[in-house]
Coordinates of C-alpha atoms in Angstrom, one line a residue:
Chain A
X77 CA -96.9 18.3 -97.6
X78 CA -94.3 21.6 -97.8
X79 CA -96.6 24.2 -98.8
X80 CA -94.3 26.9 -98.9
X81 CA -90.5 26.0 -101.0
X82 CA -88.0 28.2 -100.0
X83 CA -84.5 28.5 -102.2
X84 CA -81.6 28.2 -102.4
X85 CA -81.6 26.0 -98.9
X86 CA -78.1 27.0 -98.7
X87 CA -76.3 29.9 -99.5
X88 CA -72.6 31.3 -99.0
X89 CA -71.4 34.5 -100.2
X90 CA -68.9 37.0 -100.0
X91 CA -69.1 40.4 -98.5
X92 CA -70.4 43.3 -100.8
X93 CA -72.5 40.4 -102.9
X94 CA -76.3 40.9 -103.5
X95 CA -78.7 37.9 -103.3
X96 CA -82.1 36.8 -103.4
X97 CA -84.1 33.9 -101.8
X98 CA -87.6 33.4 -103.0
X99 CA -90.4 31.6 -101.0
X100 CA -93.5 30.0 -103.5
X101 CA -96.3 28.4 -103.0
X102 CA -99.0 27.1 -105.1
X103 CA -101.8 28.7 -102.6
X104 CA -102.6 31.9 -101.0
X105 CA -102.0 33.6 -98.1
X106 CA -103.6 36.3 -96.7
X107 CA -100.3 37.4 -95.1
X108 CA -96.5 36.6 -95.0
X109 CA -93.9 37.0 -92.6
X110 CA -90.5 36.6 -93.4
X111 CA -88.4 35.5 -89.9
X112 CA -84.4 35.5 -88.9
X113 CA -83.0 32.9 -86.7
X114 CA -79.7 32.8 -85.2
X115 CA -77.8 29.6 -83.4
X116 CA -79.2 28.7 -80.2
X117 CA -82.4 31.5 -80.6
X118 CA -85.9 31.6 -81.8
X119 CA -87.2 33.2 -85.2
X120 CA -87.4 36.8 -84.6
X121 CA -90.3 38.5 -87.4
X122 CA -88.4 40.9 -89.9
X123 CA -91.5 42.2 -92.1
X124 CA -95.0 41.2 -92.5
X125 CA -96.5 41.6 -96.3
X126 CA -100.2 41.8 -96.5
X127 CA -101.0 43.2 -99.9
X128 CA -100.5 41.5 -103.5
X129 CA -97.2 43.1 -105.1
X130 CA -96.2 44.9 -101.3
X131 CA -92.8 45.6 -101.5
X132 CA -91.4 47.0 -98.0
X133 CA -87.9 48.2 -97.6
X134 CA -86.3 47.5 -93.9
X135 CA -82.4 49.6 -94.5
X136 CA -80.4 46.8 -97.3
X137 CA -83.4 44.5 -97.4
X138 CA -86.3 44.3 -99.6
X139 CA -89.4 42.5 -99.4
X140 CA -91.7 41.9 -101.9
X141 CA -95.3 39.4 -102.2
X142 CA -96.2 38.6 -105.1
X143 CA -99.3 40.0 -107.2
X144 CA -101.2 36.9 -106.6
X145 CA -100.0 36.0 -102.8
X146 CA -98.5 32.8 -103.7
X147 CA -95.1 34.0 -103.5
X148 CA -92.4 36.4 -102.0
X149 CA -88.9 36.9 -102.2
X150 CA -86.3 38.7 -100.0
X151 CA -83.1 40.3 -101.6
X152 CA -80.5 41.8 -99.8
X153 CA -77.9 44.2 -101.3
X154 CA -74.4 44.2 -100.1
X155 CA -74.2 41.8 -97.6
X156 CA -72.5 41.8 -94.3
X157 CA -71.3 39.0 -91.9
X158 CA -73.8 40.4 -89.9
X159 CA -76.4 38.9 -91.9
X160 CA -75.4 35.5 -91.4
X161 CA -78.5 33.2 -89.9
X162 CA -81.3 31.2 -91.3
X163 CA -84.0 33.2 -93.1
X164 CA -87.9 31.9 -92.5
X165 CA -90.8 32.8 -94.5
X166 CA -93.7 31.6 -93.0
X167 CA -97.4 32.2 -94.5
X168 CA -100.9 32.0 -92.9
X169 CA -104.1 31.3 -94.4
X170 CA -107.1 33.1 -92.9
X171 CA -107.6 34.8 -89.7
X172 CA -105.0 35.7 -87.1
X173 CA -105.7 32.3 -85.5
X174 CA -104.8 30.4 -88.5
X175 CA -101.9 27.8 -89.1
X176 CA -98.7 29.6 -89.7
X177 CA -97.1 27.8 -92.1
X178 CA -93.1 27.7 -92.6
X179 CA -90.8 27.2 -95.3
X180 CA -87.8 25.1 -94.8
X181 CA -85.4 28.0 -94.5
X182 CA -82.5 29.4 -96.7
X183 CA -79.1 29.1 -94.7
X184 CA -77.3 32.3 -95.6
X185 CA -73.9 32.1 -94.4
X186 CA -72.0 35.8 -95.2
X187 CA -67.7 35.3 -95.5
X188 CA -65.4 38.4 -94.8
Chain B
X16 CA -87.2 40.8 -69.5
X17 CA -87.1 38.0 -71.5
X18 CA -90.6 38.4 -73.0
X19 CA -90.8 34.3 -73.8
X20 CA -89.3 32.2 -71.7
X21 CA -88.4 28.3 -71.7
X22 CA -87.1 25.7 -69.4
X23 CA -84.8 23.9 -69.5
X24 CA -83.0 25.1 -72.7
X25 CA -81.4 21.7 -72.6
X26 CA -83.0 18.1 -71.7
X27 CA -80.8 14.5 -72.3
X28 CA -83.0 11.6 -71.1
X29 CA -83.8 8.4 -72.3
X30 CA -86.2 6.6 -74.4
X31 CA -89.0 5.8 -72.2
X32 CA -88.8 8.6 -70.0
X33 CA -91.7 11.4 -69.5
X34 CA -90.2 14.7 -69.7
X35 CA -91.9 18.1 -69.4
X36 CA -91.1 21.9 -71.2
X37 CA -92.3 25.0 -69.7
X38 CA -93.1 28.3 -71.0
X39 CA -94.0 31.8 -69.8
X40 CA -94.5 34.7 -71.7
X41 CA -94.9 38.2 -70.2
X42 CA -96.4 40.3 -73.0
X43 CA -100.2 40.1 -72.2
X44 CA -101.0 38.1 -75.2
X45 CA -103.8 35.6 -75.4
X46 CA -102.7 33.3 -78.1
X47 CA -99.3 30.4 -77.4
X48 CA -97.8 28.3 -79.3
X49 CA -95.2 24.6 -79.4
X50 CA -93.6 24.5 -82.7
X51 CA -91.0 21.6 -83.0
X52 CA -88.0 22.3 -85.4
X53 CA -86.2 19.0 -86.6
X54 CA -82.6 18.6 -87.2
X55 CA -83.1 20.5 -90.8
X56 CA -84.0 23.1 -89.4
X57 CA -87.7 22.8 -90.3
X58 CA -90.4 24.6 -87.8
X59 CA -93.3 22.8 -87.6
X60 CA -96.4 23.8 -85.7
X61 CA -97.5 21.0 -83.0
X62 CA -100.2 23.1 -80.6
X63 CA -102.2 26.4 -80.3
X64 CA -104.2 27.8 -77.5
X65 CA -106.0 30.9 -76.9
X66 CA -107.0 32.3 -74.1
X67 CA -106.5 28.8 -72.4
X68 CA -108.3 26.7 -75.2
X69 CA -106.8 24.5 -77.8
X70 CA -107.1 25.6 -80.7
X71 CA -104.9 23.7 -83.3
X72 CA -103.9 20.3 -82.4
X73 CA -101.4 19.3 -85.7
X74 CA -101.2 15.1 -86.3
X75 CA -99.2 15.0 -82.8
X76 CA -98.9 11.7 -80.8
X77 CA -101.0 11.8 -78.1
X78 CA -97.8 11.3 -76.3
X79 CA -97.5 14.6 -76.4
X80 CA -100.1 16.7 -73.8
X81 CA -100.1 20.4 -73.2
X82 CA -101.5 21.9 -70.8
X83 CA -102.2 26.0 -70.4
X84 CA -102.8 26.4 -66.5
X85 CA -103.6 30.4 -67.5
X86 CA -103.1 32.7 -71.0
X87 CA -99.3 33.3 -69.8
X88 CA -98.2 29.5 -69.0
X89 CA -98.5 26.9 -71.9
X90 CA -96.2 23.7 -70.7
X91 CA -95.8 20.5 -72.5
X92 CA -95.7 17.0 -71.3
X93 CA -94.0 14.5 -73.5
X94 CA -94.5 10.4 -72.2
X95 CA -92.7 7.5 -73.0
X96 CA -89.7 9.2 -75.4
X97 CA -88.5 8.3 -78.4
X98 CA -85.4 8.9 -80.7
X99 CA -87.3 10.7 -83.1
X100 CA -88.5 13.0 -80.4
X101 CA -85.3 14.5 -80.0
X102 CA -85.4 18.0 -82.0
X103 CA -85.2 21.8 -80.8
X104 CA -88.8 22.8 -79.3
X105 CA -89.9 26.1 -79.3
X106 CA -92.9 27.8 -77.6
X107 CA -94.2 31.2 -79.0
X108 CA -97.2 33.2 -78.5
X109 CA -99.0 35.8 -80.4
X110 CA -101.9 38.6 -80.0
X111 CA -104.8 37.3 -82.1
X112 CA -106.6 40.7 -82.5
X113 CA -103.5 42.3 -84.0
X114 CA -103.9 41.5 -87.8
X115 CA -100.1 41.2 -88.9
X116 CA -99.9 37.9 -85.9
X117 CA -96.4 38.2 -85.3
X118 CA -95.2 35.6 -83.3
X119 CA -92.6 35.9 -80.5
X120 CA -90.5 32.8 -79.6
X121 CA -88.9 32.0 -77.1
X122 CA -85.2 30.7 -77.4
X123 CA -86.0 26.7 -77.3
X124 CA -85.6 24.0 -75.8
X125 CA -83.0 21.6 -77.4
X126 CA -84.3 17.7 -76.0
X127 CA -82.1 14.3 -76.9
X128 CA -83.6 11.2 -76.3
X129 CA -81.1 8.7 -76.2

């Protein structure tokens, strides 16, 4: 059972473009973390969003959790090849002990 | 300072074989992790401990042992190998008392079973 659906799975873009991937979930989290992976290395944490309807900025990206804390969605404006890897959002239920629960990923591949 | 560290990063063997990963994480938390990520790229959670203890034990074979000798180590011990058992593993670990849990992983180990 995936209970957190990322999309697109894939996407390819030009420079310059803005784009959004959304992560949703029919239950709620108390938190969620959205993670960056690059070839060959572990997830590395970009934000964590802990209240409903948190929106957190981090320089071209922005994070927001949804009112309810089913969902989230990351959007990046003007993209750079330097923002090429596989995006994570991963959600736990409970304490800081709890299951950490991953999406399938969006593959976000950035073209000069 | 790598902060999690994995060995080997790379592991060919065959089916049948009993292969081991370890992992060693030098940030003083209590709390490690195996997560297995599958050809798709999906990260799926296979063991927890803290502070030494299991904690979370996902529907794993019991092929699969780990073993956490102290808070810093957490190994795993895979017997008789499979196909399927070939994927990217990744350890991780955590700080339980720090509410946003982010986890640090370390930069896997990649393991066909041929």
């Amino acid at each position: 059972t995936q209970l957190l659906e990322q999309s697109p799975q894939f996407l390819s873009i030009q420079e310059g473009e803005n784009l959004t991937v959304y992560c949703n979930s029919s239950s709620v989290f108390s938190s969620l973390q959205w993670y960056r992976q690059e070839p060959g290395e572990g997830p590395v944490l970009l934000v964590t969003v802990v209240t409903g309807g948190e929106v957190k900025k981090l320089k071209r990206l922005t994070f927001q959790f949804g009112d309810a804390r089913k969902d989230s969605s990351l959007h990046i404006t003007a993209a750079q090849t330097g923002d090429t890897g596989l995006y994570l959002c991963a959600g736990r239920m409970g304490s800081t002990l709890g299951r950490l629960y991953f999406g399938r990923g969006t593959q976000l591949t950035v073209w000069p | 300072d790598t902060a999690v560290s994995q060995t080997p990063k790379y592991l060919v063997t065959q089916m049948g074989n009993d292969k081991s990963i370890k992992c060693e994480q030098n940030l003083g938390h209590d709390t490690m992790y195996w997560y297995k990520q599958d050809s798709k790229k999906f990260l799926k959670i296979m063991f927890s401990y803290n502070n030494k203890e299991l904690i979370i034990n996902e529907t794993v074979p019991n092929r699969f042992s780990p073993k956490s000798p102290d808070k810093a180590h957490l190994n795993l011990h895979i017997n008789s190998l499979e196909l399927g058992d070939s994927a990217v593993y990744f350890c991780a670990s955590s700080q339980a008392q720090i509410a946003v849990g982010e986890l640090f992983f370390g930069e896997g180990s990649r393991l066909t079973v041929l």
